[in-house]
Amino acid sequence: DNNCHVRGNDDTLILNAAGNGNILFQENGTERLRVNTGGNVGIGTTSPSHALTVNSGSTGVSAKLITTAATGYLQLENSGGDAGILSNGDNLALFTSSSGTERVRITSAGALCLGKTADNLTADGVTLRKHPTSGHGQIYCVGTGSSAYEGLYVYDRTNSEFEFYASYHGTIAYRALYN
């Protein structure tokens, strides 16, 4: 039986390709969407290789997710936990949803914030940025208290030594062994 069955069941529309066929959605004879026999869905492709395969061709944008909320995000979940990509205005952030903690943010000005949500000197974390007027590169390491681990470090793992470090208490060293 190579027939296609379309039927309604209360509020459910059922499309059934009898046998080993694919389900295709066409517009003016051009295929737009396919569900293959393995259950993979393809948009813009006739051979979807994953649960969802999208091919936009040469347009450059494969998918666009829109929300009317002030913050939108894409959540990725697996057996080990979840993580996500967050859009808040012109800022882009990566977060772990198991704790709900934002881990990395790229601000609209291009600053990379690690462990903090803003390019400022009031929140703990690290900021890499280009100075807004001079254009020089800057690295801010902000912390509270007086831990020996707060500071800026450049480490050579081959020689097991710090090439350079500037500690919280003002010590600056070049090529110093530090354990």
GROMACS .gro file of C-alpha atoms in nm, residues 25-176:
model
  152
   25PHE     CA    1   0.587   1.973   0.205
   26GLN     CA    2   0.598   2.152  -0.130
   27GLU     CA    3   0.504   2.493  -0.258
   28ASN     CA    4   0.449   2.531  -0.635
   29GLY     CA    5   0.626   2.197  -0.691
   30THR     CA    6   0.937   2.299  -0.490
   31GLU     CA    7   1.017   2.100  -0.179
   32ARG     CA    8   1.037   2.320   0.132
   33LEU     CA    9   1.037   2.068   0.418
   34ARG     CA   10   1.093   1.692   0.449
   35VAL     CA   11   1.049   1.437   0.726
   36ASN     CA   12   1.253   1.134   0.625
   37THR     CA   13   1.187   0.773   0.719
   38GLY     CA   14   1.424   0.803   1.017
   39GLY     CA   15   1.224   1.095   1.159
   40ASN     CA   16   1.484   1.360   1.073
   41VAL     CA   17   1.339   1.694   0.962
   42GLY     CA   18   1.499   1.890   0.681
   43ILE     CA   19   1.426   2.248   0.582
   44GLY     CA   20   1.595   2.352   0.259
   45THR     CA   21   1.752   2.008   0.217
   46THR     CA   22   1.633   1.676   0.077
   47SER     CA   23   1.869   1.472   0.295
   48PRO     CA   24   1.843   1.575   0.663
   49SER     CA   25   2.124   1.407   0.858
   50HIS     CA   26   2.020   1.515   1.210
   51ALA     CA   27   1.698   1.556   1.406
   52LEU     CA   28   1.677   1.905   1.251
   53THR     CA   29   1.886   2.009   0.951
   54VAL     CA   30   1.839   2.360   0.811
   55ASN     CA   31   2.006   2.475   0.488
   56SER     CA   32   1.944   2.838   0.397
   57GLY     CA   33   2.147   2.820   0.079
   58SER     CA   34   2.335   3.141   0.010
   59THR     CA   35   2.126   3.372   0.232
   60GLY     CA   36   2.368   3.344   0.527
   61VAL     CA   37   2.102   3.320   0.801
   62SER     CA   38   1.991   2.961   0.859
   63ALA     CA   39   1.749   3.025   1.142
   64LYS     CA   40   1.608   3.319   1.330
   65LEU     CA   41   1.447   3.287   1.671
   66ILE     CA   42   1.237   3.587   1.776
   67THR     CA   43   1.087   3.681   2.111
   68THR     CA   44   0.903   3.993   2.218
   69ALA     CA   45   1.054   3.966   2.567
   70ALA     CA   46   1.350   4.185   2.667
   71THR     CA   47   1.574   3.879   2.694
   72GLY     CA   48   1.573   3.577   2.465
   73TYR     CA   49   1.779   3.263   2.484
   74LEU     CA   50   1.847   2.931   2.323
   75GLN     CA   51   1.873   2.648   2.574
   76LEU     CA   52   2.081   2.340   2.496
   77GLU     CA   53   2.014   2.036   2.711
   78ASN     CA   54   2.188   1.700   2.738
   79SER     CA   55   2.212   1.418   2.991
   80GLY     CA   56   2.491   1.602   3.175
   81GLY     CA   57   2.306   1.931   3.220
   82ASP     CA   58   2.215   2.237   3.021
   83ALA     CA   59   2.369   2.554   2.890
   84GLY     CA   60   2.244   2.838   2.680
   85ILE     CA   61   2.306   3.141   2.467
   86LEU     CA   62   2.137   3.459   2.585
   87SER     CA   63   2.057   3.778   2.398
   88ASN     CA   64   1.989   4.084   2.611
   89GLY     CA   65   1.967   4.398   2.401
   90ASP     CA   66   2.292   4.414   2.203
   91ASN     CA   67   2.473   4.186   2.452
   92LEU     CA   68   2.546   3.818   2.392
   93ALA     CA   69   2.603   3.585   2.686
   94LEU     CA   70   2.674   3.216   2.756
   95PHE     CA   71   2.531   3.061   3.068
   96THR     CA   72   2.488   2.731   3.248
   97SER     CA   73   2.128   2.675   3.339
   98SER     CA   74   2.199   2.407   3.597
   99SER     CA   75   2.300   2.696   3.822
  100GLY     CA   76   2.147   2.973   3.611
  101THR     CA   77   2.481   3.151   3.623
  102GLU     CA   78   2.602   3.360   3.334
  103ARG     CA   79   2.962   3.266   3.257
  104VAL     CA   80   3.067   3.481   2.958
  105ARG     CA   81   2.927   3.801   2.806
  106ILE     CA   82   3.022   4.000   2.498
  107THR     CA   83   2.890   4.352   2.540
  108SER     CA   84   2.756   4.569   2.259
  109ALA     CA   85   3.087   4.762   2.279
  110GLY     CA   86   3.283   4.439   2.218
  111ALA     CA   87   3.416   4.386   2.572
  112LEU     CA   88   3.458   4.022   2.676
  113CYS     CA   89   3.345   3.972   3.036
  114LEU     CA   90   3.436   3.645   3.215
  115GLY     CA   91   3.251   3.563   3.536
  116LYS     CA   92   3.067   3.896   3.533
  117THR     CA   93   2.778   4.053   3.345
  118ALA     CA   94   2.904   4.406   3.280
  119ASP     CA   95   3.218   4.593   3.175
  120ASN     CA   96   3.280   4.767   3.506
  121LEU     CA   97   3.518   4.780   3.801
  122THR     CA   98   3.255   4.692   4.062
  123ALA     CA   99   3.183   4.323   3.988
  124ASP     CA  100   3.432   4.039   4.039
  125GLY     CA  101   3.567   3.878   3.723
  126VAL     CA  102   3.782   3.952   3.420
  127THR     CA  103   3.718   4.198   3.138
  128LEU     CA  104   3.911   4.217   2.812
  129ARG     CA  105   3.833   4.526   2.611
  130LYS     CA  106   3.953   4.798   2.380
  131HIS     CA  107   3.969   5.137   2.553
  132PRO     CA  108   3.675   5.343   2.424
  133THR     CA  109   3.883   5.650   2.329
  134SER     CA  110   4.247   5.543   2.287
  135GLY     CA  111   4.178   5.206   2.128
  136HIS     CA  112   4.444   5.036   2.343
  137GLY     CA  113   4.379   4.686   2.474
  138GLN     CA  114   4.294   4.651   2.844
  139ILE     CA  115   4.257   4.360   3.084
  140TYR     CA  116   4.077   4.414   3.414
  141CYS     CA  117   4.099   4.151   3.689
  142VAL     CA  118   3.858   4.252   3.964
  143GLY     CA  119   3.823   4.072   4.295
  144THR     CA  120   3.742   4.129   4.658
  145GLY     CA  121   3.960   4.061   4.957
  146SER     CA  122   4.330   3.990   4.944
  147SER     CA  123   4.375   3.647   4.794
  148ALA     CA  124   4.719   3.553   4.665
  149TYR     CA  125   4.545   3.424   4.351
  150GLU     CA  126   4.397   3.757   4.246
  151GLY     CA  127   4.597   3.925   3.976
  152LEU     CA  128   4.715   3.890   3.621
  153TYR     CA  129   4.922   3.587   3.528
  154VAL     CA  130   5.094   3.470   3.210
  155TYR     CA  131   5.202   3.108   3.257
  156ASP     CA  132   5.443   2.895   3.050
  157ARG     CA  133   5.322   2.538   3.102
  158THR     CA  134   5.620   2.391   2.913
  159ASN     CA  135   5.868   2.533   3.166
  160SER     CA  136   5.623   2.533   3.459
  161GLU     CA  137   5.682   2.897   3.536
  162PHE     CA  138   5.508   3.228   3.521
  163GLU     CA  139   5.647   3.448   3.249
  164PHE     CA  140   5.482   3.748   3.408
  165TYR     CA  141   5.250   3.817   3.696
  166ALA     CA  142   5.111   4.113   3.881
  167SER     CA  143   4.956   4.017   4.213
  168TYR     CA  144   4.682   4.185   4.415
  169HIS     CA  145   4.934   4.344   4.654
  170GLY     CA  146   5.142   4.508   4.381
  171THR     CA  147   5.413   4.249   4.323
  172ILE     CA  148   5.519   4.245   3.960
  173ALA     CA  149   5.752   3.971   3.845
  174TYR     CA  150   5.895   3.861   3.512
  175ARG     CA  151   6.003   3.498   3.457
  176ALA     CA  152   5.970   3.408   3.820
   0.00000   0.00000   0.00000
